Coordinates of C-alpha atoms in Angstrom, one line a residue:
Chain Z
M1 CA 130.6 163.2 -79.8
S2 CA 130.4 159.9 -77.9
A3 CA 130.1 161.7 -74.6
T4 CA 127.3 163.9 -75.9
F5 CA 125.3 160.9 -77.0
R6 CA 125.9 159.1 -73.8
L7 CA 124.7 162.2 -72.0
F8 CA 121.7 162.4 -74.3
R9 CA 120.9 158.7 -73.5
R10 CA 121.0 159.5 -69.8
L11 CA 118.7 162.5 -70.3
L12 CA 116.3 160.3 -72.2
I13 CA 116.4 157.7 -69.4
G14 CA 115.6 160.5 -67.0
I15 CA 112.7 161.9 -69.1
N16 CA 111.1 158.5 -69.8
G17 CA 111.8 157.3 -66.2
T18 CA 110.1 160.4 -64.8
G19 CA 107.1 159.9 -67.1
A20 CA 106.8 156.2 -66.2
G21 CA 107.1 156.9 -62.5
L22 CA 104.6 159.7 -62.5
M23 CA 102.1 157.6 -64.5
M24 CA 102.6 154.7 -62.0
L25 CA 101.9 157.1 -59.1
T26 CA 98.8 158.4 -61.0
V27 CA 97.5 154.9 -61.6
F28 CA 98.0 153.9 -58.0
S29 CA 96.5 157.1 -56.6
I30 CA 93.4 157.0 -58.7
V31 CA 92.7 153.3 -58.2
F32 CA 93.3 153.5 -54.4
A33 CA 91.3 156.7 -54.0
N34 CA 88.4 155.4 -56.0
A35 CA 88.3 152.1 -54.1
F36 CA 88.7 153.9 -50.8
W37 CA 85.9 156.3 -51.6
R38 CA 83.6 153.6 -52.8
Y39 CA 84.0 151.6 -49.5
T40 CA 83.7 154.7 -47.3
A41 CA 81.3 157.0 -49.1
G42 CA 79.5 154.3 -51.1
R43 CA 80.2 155.9 -54.5
S44 CA 83.2 156.4 -56.8
L45 CA 84.4 158.8 -59.4
T46 CA 82.8 158.1 -62.7
W47 CA 85.9 159.0 -64.6
G48 CA 88.2 157.1 -62.2
E49 CA 88.4 153.8 -64.1
D50 CA 89.1 155.3 -67.5
A51 CA 91.5 157.9 -66.1
A52 CA 93.6 155.1 -64.5
I53 CA 93.6 153.1 -67.7
Y54 CA 94.7 156.0 -69.8
A55 CA 97.4 156.9 -67.3
M56 CA 98.6 153.2 -67.4
I57 CA 98.7 153.4 -71.2
Y58 CA 100.8 156.5 -71.2
G59 CA 103.0 154.9 -68.5
I60 CA 103.5 151.9 -70.7
M61 CA 104.6 154.0 -73.6
F62 CA 107.2 155.8 -71.4
G63 CA 108.2 152.4 -69.9
V64 CA 108.7 150.8 -73.3
A65 CA 111.1 153.5 -74.3
L66 CA 112.9 153.4 -71.0
A67 CA 113.2 149.6 -71.1
Y68 CA 114.7 149.9 -74.6
L69 CA 117.3 152.4 -73.4
Q70 CA 118.2 149.9 -70.6
D71 CA 118.0 146.7 -72.8
R72 CA 115.2 145.2 -70.7
H73 CA 112.9 143.9 -73.4
V74 CA 112.1 140.2 -73.8
R75 CA 113.9 138.8 -76.8
F76 CA 114.9 135.5 -78.3
S77 CA 118.7 135.4 -77.8
I78 CA 119.8 131.8 -78.1
L79 CA 121.1 132.2 -81.6
V80 CA 122.6 135.6 -81.1
D81 CA 124.5 134.5 -78.0
L82 CA 126.4 132.0 -80.1
F83 CA 127.9 134.9 -82.2
P84 CA 131.3 136.4 -81.4
A85 CA 131.1 139.7 -79.5
S86 CA 131.9 141.8 -82.5
V87 CA 129.1 140.3 -84.6
R88 CA 126.8 140.6 -81.7
H89 CA 127.6 144.3 -81.5
Y90 CA 126.7 144.9 -85.1
N91 CA 123.6 142.8 -84.8
L92 CA 122.5 145.0 -82.0
I93 CA 122.9 148.0 -84.2
L94 CA 120.9 146.3 -86.9
I95 CA 118.2 145.7 -84.2
D96 CA 118.3 149.4 -83.3
V97 CA 117.6 150.3 -86.9
L98 CA 114.7 147.8 -87.2
V99 CA 113.2 149.0 -83.9
L100 CA 113.6 152.6 -85.2
C101 CA 111.5 151.6 -88.2
V102 CA 108.9 149.9 -85.9
G103 CA 108.8 153.1 -83.8
I104 CA 108.2 155.3 -86.8
G105 CA 105.6 152.9 -88.2
F106 CA 103.8 152.8 -84.8
A107 CA 103.8 156.6 -84.6
I108 CA 102.3 156.8 -88.1
S109 CA 99.7 154.2 -87.1
G110 CA 99.0 156.2 -84.0
Y111 CA 98.6 159.4 -86.0
E112 CA 96.1 157.6 -88.4
F113 CA 94.3 156.3 -85.4
I114 CA 93.8 159.8 -83.9
D115 CA 92.9 161.1 -87.4
N116 CA 90.2 158.5 -87.8
R117 CA 88.8 158.1 -84.2
G118 CA 90.1 161.1 -82.2
G119 CA 87.1 163.4 -82.8
R120 CA 84.9 161.4 -80.5
T121 CA 84.4 162.2 -76.8
S122 CA 85.1 159.8 -73.9
P123 CA 81.7 159.2 -72.2
S124 CA 83.3 158.9 -68.7
T125 CA 85.8 161.8 -68.8
G126 CA 84.0 164.1 -71.2
L127 CA 87.3 164.8 -72.9
P128 CA 88.1 164.2 -76.6
L129 CA 89.5 160.7 -77.2
W130 CA 92.5 162.0 -79.1
M131 CA 94.0 163.1 -75.8
F132 CA 94.3 159.5 -74.8
Q133 CA 94.9 158.0 -78.3
F134 CA 97.9 160.4 -78.5
S135 CA 99.7 158.0 -76.2
T136 CA 100.2 155.6 -79.2
L137 CA 101.7 158.4 -81.3
M138 CA 103.9 159.5 -78.4
G139 CA 105.0 155.9 -77.7
G140 CA 106.1 155.5 -81.3
V141 CA 108.1 158.7 -81.3
L142 CA 109.7 157.9 -77.9
L143 CA 110.6 154.4 -79.1
S144 CA 112.1 155.8 -82.3
I145 CA 114.2 158.3 -80.4
S146 CA 115.4 155.7 -78.0
A147 CA 116.3 153.2 -80.8
L148 CA 118.1 155.9 -82.7
T149 CA 120.0 157.0 -79.6
M150 CA 121.0 153.4 -78.7
G151 CA 122.1 152.8 -82.3
V152 CA 124.3 155.9 -82.4
C153 CA 125.8 155.1 -78.9
R154 CA 126.6 151.6 -80.1
L155 CA 128.2 152.9 -83.3
L156 CA 130.3 155.2 -81.1
G157 CA 131.5 152.2 -79.1
M158 CA 128.9 151.6 -76.3
T159 CA 129.3 148.0 -75.1
E160 CA 126.5 145.6 -74.1
A161 CA 127.5 145.8 -70.5
E162 CA 127.3 149.7 -70.6
A163 CA 123.8 149.5 -72.2
D164 CA 122.6 147.1 -69.5
A165 CA 123.9 149.4 -66.7
Chain H
M1 CA 107.4 137.0 -97.1
I2 CA 105.6 138.1 -93.9
Y3 CA 106.4 134.8 -92.1
A4 CA 110.1 135.1 -93.2
L5 CA 110.2 138.6 -91.8
L6 CA 108.7 137.4 -88.5
L7 CA 111.1 134.5 -88.2
I8 CA 114.3 136.3 -89.2
T9 CA 113.6 139.3 -86.9
L10 CA 112.8 136.9 -84.0
L11 CA 115.9 134.8 -84.6
I12 CA 118.3 137.8 -84.7
G13 CA 117.0 139.0 -81.3
V14 CA 114.6 141.9 -82.1
P15 CA 112.5 142.2 -78.9
F16 CA 109.4 140.0 -79.1
A17 CA 106.9 142.9 -79.0
F18 CA 108.5 144.8 -81.8
V19 CA 108.8 141.6 -83.9
I20 CA 105.0 141.3 -83.8
L21 CA 104.3 145.0 -84.2
G22 CA 106.8 145.4 -87.1
T23 CA 105.4 142.4 -88.9
L24 CA 101.9 143.7 -88.5
L25 CA 102.8 147.1 -89.7
V26 CA 104.5 145.7 -92.8
F27 CA 101.4 143.5 -93.5
M28 CA 99.0 146.4 -93.0
I29 CA 101.0 148.7 -95.3
G30 CA 101.1 146.1 -98.0
A31 CA 97.5 144.8 -97.7
E32 CA 94.3 146.3 -99.2
F33 CA 91.0 147.2 -97.6
P34 CA 89.9 146.4 -94.9
Y35 CA 93.4 146.4 -93.6
H36 CA 95.0 149.8 -92.7
I37 CA 98.1 150.8 -90.8
R38 CA 95.7 152.6 -88.3
I39 CA 94.5 149.1 -87.0
V40 CA 97.8 148.3 -85.4
A41 CA 97.7 151.3 -83.0
Q42 CA 94.0 151.0 -82.6
Q43 CA 94.0 147.4 -81.6
A44 CA 97.1 147.8 -79.4
F45 CA 95.4 150.6 -77.6
G46 CA 92.2 148.6 -77.3
G47 CA 94.1 145.6 -75.9
L48 CA 95.4 147.7 -73.1
H49 CA 92.1 149.4 -72.4
S50 CA 91.1 147.1 -69.5
F51 CA 90.5 147.9 -65.8
P52 CA 91.4 144.4 -64.6
L53 CA 94.8 144.8 -66.4
L54 CA 95.7 147.6 -63.9
A55 CA 96.2 144.8 -61.4
V56 CA 99.5 143.9 -63.2
P57 CA 101.5 147.1 -62.6
L58 CA 100.0 147.5 -59.1
F59 CA 101.0 144.0 -58.0
I60 CA 104.4 144.5 -59.5
L61 CA 104.7 147.8 -57.6
A62 CA 103.6 146.1 -54.3
G63 CA 106.3 143.4 -54.8
E64 CA 108.9 146.1 -55.6
V65 CA 108.0 148.0 -52.4
M66 CA 108.0 144.9 -50.3
N67 CA 111.4 143.8 -51.7
E68 CA 112.9 147.2 -51.0
A69 CA 111.4 147.2 -47.5
G70 CA 113.8 144.3 -46.6
I71 CA 111.3 141.6 -46.1
T72 CA 113.8 138.9 -47.3
R73 CA 115.5 138.6 -43.9
R74 CA 112.2 138.2 -42.1
I75 CA 110.8 135.7 -44.6
I76 CA 114.0 133.6 -44.2
A77 CA 113.7 133.8 -40.4
L78 CA 110.1 132.7 -40.6
A79 CA 110.8 129.8 -42.9
N80 CA 113.7 128.8 -40.7
A81 CA 111.5 128.8 -37.7
L82 CA 109.0 126.6 -39.5
V83 CA 111.2 124.0 -41.3
G84 CA 114.8 124.8 -40.4
H85 CA 115.0 121.9 -37.9
M86 CA 114.2 119.3 -40.5
R87 CA 116.8 117.1 -42.3
A88 CA 118.6 119.2 -45.0
G89 CA 117.4 122.2 -42.9
L90 CA 118.8 125.1 -44.9
A91 CA 117.7 123.6 -48.2
Q92 CA 114.2 123.2 -46.8
V93 CA 114.3 126.8 -45.6
N94 CA 115.3 127.8 -49.2
I95 CA 112.2 126.1 -50.6
W96 CA 109.7 127.3 -48.1
A97 CA 111.0 130.8 -48.1
S98 CA 110.2 130.8 -51.8
V99 CA 106.6 129.8 -51.0
I100 CA 106.2 132.7 -48.6
F101 CA 108.0 135.0 -51.0
A102 CA 105.6 133.9 -53.7
G103 CA 102.7 135.4 -51.8
L104 CA 104.5 138.8 -51.7
S105 CA 106.2 139.3 -55.1
G106 CA 104.9 136.6 -57.4
S107 CA 108.0 137.0 -59.5
A108 CA 110.3 134.0 -59.9
I109 CA 113.2 136.2 -61.1
A110 CA 112.9 138.5 -58.1
D111 CA 112.8 135.3 -55.9
T112 CA 115.9 133.8 -57.4
S113 CA 117.8 137.1 -57.3
T114 CA 116.8 138.2 -53.7
L115 CA 116.8 134.8 -52.0
G116 CA 119.8 133.6 -54.0
R117 CA 122.0 136.4 -52.7
V118 CA 121.3 135.2 -49.1
F119 CA 121.0 131.4 -49.6
I120 CA 123.8 130.6 -52.0
P121 CA 126.6 131.8 -49.7
E122 CA 124.8 130.6 -46.6
M123 CA 124.2 127.1 -47.9
E124 CA 127.8 126.9 -49.1
K125 CA 129.0 127.9 -45.6
E126 CA 126.9 125.0 -44.2
G127 CA 128.5 122.5 -46.5
Y128 CA 126.2 122.4 -49.5
P129 CA 127.9 122.6 -52.9
R130 CA 127.5 126.1 -54.4
D131 CA 126.1 124.8 -57.7
F132 CA 123.5 122.8 -55.7
A133 CA 122.5 125.8 -53.8
A134 CA 122.1 127.8 -57.0
A135 CA 120.1 125.1 -58.7
L136 CA 117.8 124.7 -55.7
T137 CA 117.2 128.5 -55.5
A138 CA 116.3 128.6 -59.2
A139 CA 114.1 125.4 -59.0
S140 CA 112.1 126.6 -56.0
S141 CA 111.6 130.1 -57.5
V142 CA 109.2 128.5 -60.0
I143 CA 106.7 128.4 -57.2
G144 CA 106.5 132.2 -57.3
P145 CA 104.2 132.7 -60.3
I146 CA 102.0 129.7 -59.4
I147 CA 101.0 130.7 -55.8
P148 CA 98.8 133.8 -55.7
P149 CA 99.0 136.7 -56.3
S150 CA 100.5 135.8 -59.7
I151 CA 101.0 138.0 -62.7
P152 CA 100.8 135.1 -65.3
V153 CA 97.4 134.2 -63.7
I154 CA 96.0 137.7 -64.2
I155 CA 97.4 137.8 -67.8
Y156 CA 95.8 134.4 -68.5
A157 CA 92.4 135.4 -67.1
L158 CA 92.5 138.5 -69.3
T159 CA 93.5 136.7 -72.4
V160 CA 90.5 134.4 -72.5
S161 CA 86.9 134.4 -71.4
G162 CA 85.4 132.0 -68.9
V163 CA 88.1 132.0 -66.2
S164 CA 88.2 134.5 -63.4
V165 CA 91.2 135.7 -61.5
P166 CA 90.0 134.6 -58.1
A167 CA 89.2 131.1 -59.3
L168 CA 92.7 130.8 -60.8
F169 CA 94.3 132.3 -57.6
M170 CA 92.6 129.5 -55.6
A171 CA 93.5 126.9 -58.2
G172 CA 97.2 127.7 -58.0
I173 CA 97.6 127.2 -54.3
V174 CA 97.6 123.3 -54.2
P175 CA 99.9 122.9 -57.3
G176 CA 102.3 125.5 -55.7
L177 CA 102.4 123.7 -52.4
L178 CA 102.7 120.3 -54.1
L179 CA 105.7 121.6 -56.0
A180 CA 107.3 122.8 -52.8
T181 CA 106.5 119.5 -51.1
G182 CA 108.1 117.6 -54.0
L183 CA 111.3 119.6 -53.8
S184 CA 111.2 119.2 -50.0
I185 CA 111.0 115.4 -50.3
Y186 CA 113.8 115.5 -52.9
V187 CA 116.2 117.4 -50.6
W188 CA 115.2 115.3 -47.6
F189 CA 116.5 112.2 -49.4
F190 CA 119.3 113.5 -51.5
A191 CA 120.7 116.6 -49.8
G192 CA 120.6 115.6 -46.1
H193 CA 124.3 114.6 -46.2
F194 CA 125.5 118.0 -47.4
G195 CA 124.8 120.3 -44.6
T196 CA 125.0 120.1 -40.8
R197 CA 122.4 122.3 -39.3
K198 CA 123.3 124.5 -36.4
T199 CA 120.8 124.6 -33.5
H200 CA 119.1 127.9 -32.7
A201 CA 118.7 129.5 -29.3
P202 CA 115.3 128.8 -27.7
G203 CA 112.9 131.7 -28.1
T204 CA 114.3 132.8 -31.5
R205 CA 111.6 130.7 -33.3
R206 CA 108.7 132.5 -31.7
K207 CA 110.3 135.8 -32.4
A208 CA 110.9 134.9 -36.0
V209 CA 107.3 133.8 -36.4
F210 CA 106.0 137.1 -35.0
S211 CA 108.4 139.1 -37.1
G212 CA 107.4 137.2 -40.3
L213 CA 103.7 137.8 -39.7
I214 CA 103.9 141.4 -40.9
P215 CA 104.9 140.5 -44.5
L216 CA 102.8 137.3 -44.4
F217 CA 99.6 139.3 -43.7
M218 CA 99.7 141.0 -47.1
P219 CA 99.0 138.0 -49.3
I220 CA 96.5 136.6 -46.8
A221 CA 94.6 139.9 -46.7
V222 CA 94.8 140.4 -50.5
I223 CA 93.7 136.9 -51.4
G224 CA 91.2 136.8 -48.6
S225 CA 89.5 140.0 -49.6
I226 CA 89.4 139.0 -53.3
L227 CA 87.9 135.6 -52.4
L228 CA 85.3 137.1 -50.1
G229 CA 84.2 139.3 -53.0
V230 CA 85.0 142.4 -50.9
V231 CA 87.3 143.9 -53.5
T232 CA 88.2 143.3 -57.2
P233 CA 91.8 142.1 -58.0
T234 CA 92.7 145.6 -59.1
E235 CA 91.5 147.2 -55.9
A236 CA 93.2 144.5 -53.9
A237 CA 96.4 145.3 -55.7
S238 CA 96.2 149.0 -54.8
F239 CA 95.5 148.0 -51.1
A240 CA 98.6 145.7 -51.3
V241 CA 100.7 148.7 -52.4
V242 CA 99.4 150.8 -49.5
Y243 CA 100.2 148.0 -47.1
A244 CA 103.6 147.5 -48.5
L245 CA 104.2 151.3 -48.2
I246 CA 103.1 151.3 -44.6
V247 CA 105.5 148.3 -43.9
G248 CA 108.4 150.0 -45.7
L249 CA 107.9 153.6 -44.6
V250 CA 106.4 153.3 -41.1
L251 CA 106.8 149.8 -39.6
Y252 CA 110.3 148.8 -40.7
R253 CA 111.4 152.4 -41.7
S254 CA 113.6 150.7 -44.3
I255 CA 112.6 152.7 -47.3
P256 CA 113.7 156.4 -47.5
V257 CA 111.1 158.5 -49.2
S258 CA 113.7 159.6 -51.7
K259 CA 113.8 156.0 -53.0
L260 CA 110.1 156.0 -53.9
P261 CA 110.4 157.6 -57.3
R262 CA 112.9 155.0 -58.4
I263 CA 110.6 152.2 -57.2
F264 CA 107.6 153.6 -59.0
T265 CA 109.6 154.0 -62.2
R266 CA 111.0 150.5 -62.0
A267 CA 107.6 149.0 -61.5
M268 CA 106.1 150.8 -64.5
R269 CA 109.1 149.9 -66.7
D270 CA 108.9 146.2 -65.8
S271 CA 105.1 146.3 -66.3
A272 CA 105.6 148.0 -69.7
V273 CA 107.9 145.1 -70.8
I274 CA 105.0 142.7 -70.3
M275 CA 102.2 144.9 -71.4
I276 CA 103.7 146.0 -74.7
I277 CA 103.8 142.3 -75.7
M278 CA 100.1 142.1 -74.6
A279 CA 99.3 145.2 -76.8
A280 CA 101.2 143.7 -79.8
V281 CA 99.5 140.3 -79.4
S282 CA 96.1 142.0 -79.1
A283 CA 96.7 143.6 -82.5
A284 CA 97.9 140.3 -83.9
N285 CA 94.9 138.4 -82.5
W286 CA 92.6 140.9 -84.2
L287 CA 94.1 139.9 -87.5
L288 CA 94.0 136.2 -86.7
T289 CA 90.4 136.4 -85.5
Y290 CA 89.3 138.5 -88.5
N291 CA 90.6 135.6 -90.7
R292 CA 89.1 133.0 -88.4
I293 CA 92.5 131.4 -87.9
P294 CA 91.8 130.3 -84.3
N295 CA 88.5 128.7 -85.4
I296 CA 90.2 126.9 -88.3
I297 CA 93.0 125.5 -86.0
T298 CA 90.4 124.5 -83.3
D299 CA 88.3 122.7 -85.9
W300 CA 91.3 120.9 -87.3
V301 CA 92.6 119.8 -83.9
L302 CA 89.2 118.7 -82.7
A303 CA 88.8 116.6 -85.8
T304 CA 92.2 115.1 -85.3
I305 CA 92.3 114.6 -81.5
D306 CA 89.2 113.5 -79.7
S307 CA 90.6 112.5 -76.4
Q308 CA 91.2 114.8 -73.5
I309 CA 94.3 112.8 -72.4
M310 CA 95.9 112.8 -75.9
F311 CA 95.3 116.6 -76.1
L312 CA 96.8 117.2 -72.6
I313 CA 99.9 115.1 -73.4
A314 CA 100.3 116.9 -76.7
V315 CA 99.9 120.4 -75.1
M316 CA 102.2 119.6 -72.2
L317 CA 104.9 118.4 -74.6
L318 CA 104.4 121.5 -76.8
L319 CA 104.5 123.9 -73.9
L320 CA 107.6 122.3 -72.4
L321 CA 109.3 122.7 -75.8
V322 CA 108.0 126.3 -76.2
G323 CA 109.2 127.0 -72.6
L324 CA 112.7 126.1 -73.7
V325 CA 112.9 129.1 -76.0
L326 CA 110.2 131.6 -75.1
E327 CA 109.5 133.6 -72.0
G328 CA 106.4 132.3 -70.2
I329 CA 104.1 135.4 -70.4
A330 CA 104.8 135.9 -74.1
A331 CA 104.0 132.2 -74.7
I332 CA 100.7 132.6 -72.7
L333 CA 99.7 135.6 -74.8
V334 CA 100.5 133.9 -78.1
L335 CA 99.3 130.3 -77.5
V336 CA 96.4 130.5 -75.0
P337 CA 93.9 132.2 -77.4
I338 CA 94.4 129.2 -79.7
L339 CA 94.8 126.3 -77.1
H340 CA 92.1 127.4 -74.6
P341 CA 89.1 127.1 -76.9
I342 CA 90.3 123.6 -78.0
A343 CA 90.6 122.5 -74.4
V344 CA 87.1 123.8 -73.6
G345 CA 85.8 122.1 -76.8
L346 CA 87.2 118.8 -75.5
G347 CA 85.4 119.3 -72.1
I348 CA 88.5 120.1 -70.1
E349 CA 87.8 122.3 -67.1
P350 CA 89.1 125.8 -68.1
V351 CA 90.6 126.5 -64.6
H352 CA 92.4 123.2 -64.7
F353 CA 93.7 123.8 -68.1
A354 CA 94.8 127.3 -67.2
I355 CA 96.9 126.2 -64.2
L356 CA 98.4 123.4 -66.3
V357 CA 99.5 125.9 -69.0
I358 CA 100.9 128.4 -66.4
F359 CA 102.7 125.6 -64.4
N360 CA 104.1 124.2 -67.6
L361 CA 105.4 127.4 -69.0
M362 CA 106.9 128.5 -65.6
I363 CA 109.1 125.4 -65.7
G364 CA 110.6 127.1 -68.7
L365 CA 112.1 129.6 -66.3
I366 CA 114.7 127.0 -65.3
T367 CA 115.2 125.1 -68.5
P368 CA 118.2 125.9 -70.7
P369 CA 118.9 127.6 -73.0
V370 CA 116.8 130.6 -72.1
G371 CA 115.7 129.9 -68.5
L372 CA 115.8 133.4 -67.0
C373 CA 116.1 132.1 -63.4
L374 CA 119.1 130.0 -64.4
F375 CA 120.9 133.1 -65.6
V376 CA 120.0 135.0 -62.5
A377 CA 121.1 132.1 -60.2
D378 CA 124.4 131.9 -62.1
S379 CA 124.9 135.7 -61.9
V380 CA 124.8 135.3 -58.1
A381 CA 126.6 131.9 -57.7
R382 CA 129.1 132.3 -60.6
V383 CA 129.7 128.6 -61.0
G384 CA 128.8 128.3 -64.6
L385 CA 125.5 127.3 -66.2
S386 CA 126.5 123.8 -67.0
A387 CA 127.3 123.0 -63.3
I388 CA 123.9 124.4 -62.2
V389 CA 122.0 122.6 -65.0
R390 CA 123.6 119.3 -63.9
R391 CA 122.5 119.8 -60.3
L392 CA 119.1 121.0 -61.5
M393 CA 118.1 118.0 -63.6
P394 CA 116.7 115.8 -60.8
M395 CA 114.7 118.9 -59.5
L396 CA 113.4 119.5 -63.0
L397 CA 112.2 115.9 -63.0
V398 CA 110.4 116.4 -59.7
E399 CA 108.7 119.5 -61.2
I400 CA 107.7 117.5 -64.3
L401 CA 106.4 114.7 -62.1
V402 CA 104.2 117.2 -60.2
L403 CA 103.0 118.6 -63.5
I404 CA 101.9 115.1 -64.6
V405 CA 100.2 114.5 -61.3
I406 CA 98.1 117.7 -61.5
A407 CA 97.4 117.1 -65.2
F408 CA 95.8 113.7 -64.5
V409 CA 94.3 114.4 -61.1
P410 CA 92.3 117.5 -61.9
D411 CA 90.7 117.6 -58.5
L412 CA 94.0 118.7 -57.0
V413 CA 93.6 121.9 -59.0
T414 CA 89.8 122.4 -59.0
F415 CA 89.2 121.3 -55.4
L416 CA 89.8 124.8 -53.8
P417 CA 88.0 126.9 -56.4
R418 CA 85.0 124.4 -56.2
I419 CA 84.7 124.6 -52.4
S420 CA 85.0 128.4 -52.7
G421 CA 82.1 128.5 -55.1
Y422 CA 83.9 129.5 -58.2
L423 CA 83.2 126.3 -60.1

């Protein structure tokens, strides 16, 4: 059971990592190609700026879930560091539960956002905006899955050092 | 109720971005029209929808590629060639290597980690106490986010209106160099007796300078092209990535292509950690602005404090305290939208104020209990935080002294942007 969840966590790290890396590559390629074309041919892709921004937002959503799976988020830890290790362990599980709720809430918020504003069309790309707004819904879902996985792994005995590895 | 939720979740260690998002979600669910749960995702999405913001992941990527390319050895050789012959030579090399490193990575934590691995054992070998070497590495790494290109500077410029990235890049140069000079003077007087410098073979200095020019060209080209108005900061960041890739893949051949996916992933993950806070704060700022909270605070402060000096002293004390417990970029995102309009209202030059805020909060990187660079230095040196902090105290005083100097002599900050035509 424990090994299965650890494997699942590694799989999630792989999926989110691949998503984040590909989006980083997309952002870099579009910005560089657009700048290069502008300086050499004197014009740039009209959709270039927005496409790079949307790729960045998708990348952030993958990156947020990845950072959660690897315990990289910025947190206020002075008080928690004073706790004994066992209390800290259960506190981390509590945090996983709270972040799971935030993830679900953010996914619902993203869904409502798409429902309300997704029908419009992006002037630069010509594509419906829901395709880009979907990143918020996806981000919430990925964060929820990451928090749930981390919570279960911790319940099954994963230590802070293992989570950080 | 909402404030209690915010405070409790913050204190138990819920990541900062999720504290803000969670509190906002609870508020939006409980509140009536015009508030709606949709607003959280909408404003977070809107807060990230910015072309200049793309410079953040791209500069982080450039720094990652440069680090991976193995520039550290060349930077140290260059700094050694320039200042290694001075009294407390290796300590001087440590400080000035941080200045050069600042132009390439802009991250204090990367600086502490990368340079610390080399300097801490090397300085110990030359007779410096290990805790002193760790403290100096952490203290000099604060230069990283002040000298351009700097991520906190880009974030600051995007958080408020009226300050541009190039102006802030120019404004950060003198304070960064002053900080390095201050630390340099300190080690000259108080660390000279620790180490005995070995002399180097003739000819090695020239070789080191030439070898160091390749990494050094990147910040010069990036900053130069931005200042000349040839490229925007975002485009410059993409050119910096290309340059770093050429250095790593072609010139030094130190990065195997198979390593690139991991570098790209790490860059996006580290960017996401910063930018999700930015997205959350954007959503929170919408709520605050909708309720005119920043205006109310600004009016109250302006009615209470009418002197620039009083305000600057109050802000510096506040930020030093905040820096003790909160990460610098998070503090910028939360406090700057409130403090910046007050500073402008009191007639303080926005660029001067911006550099003061950034400098002040970056000192927080080396102040206990949550100084990230302290933890990184200790993870390399393994001498215990209290030993490092004891050695660090005089260096911290030097940094605070430099802060006071730039606070009350604004020309030190505004001189370069002014002669460059940004003010």
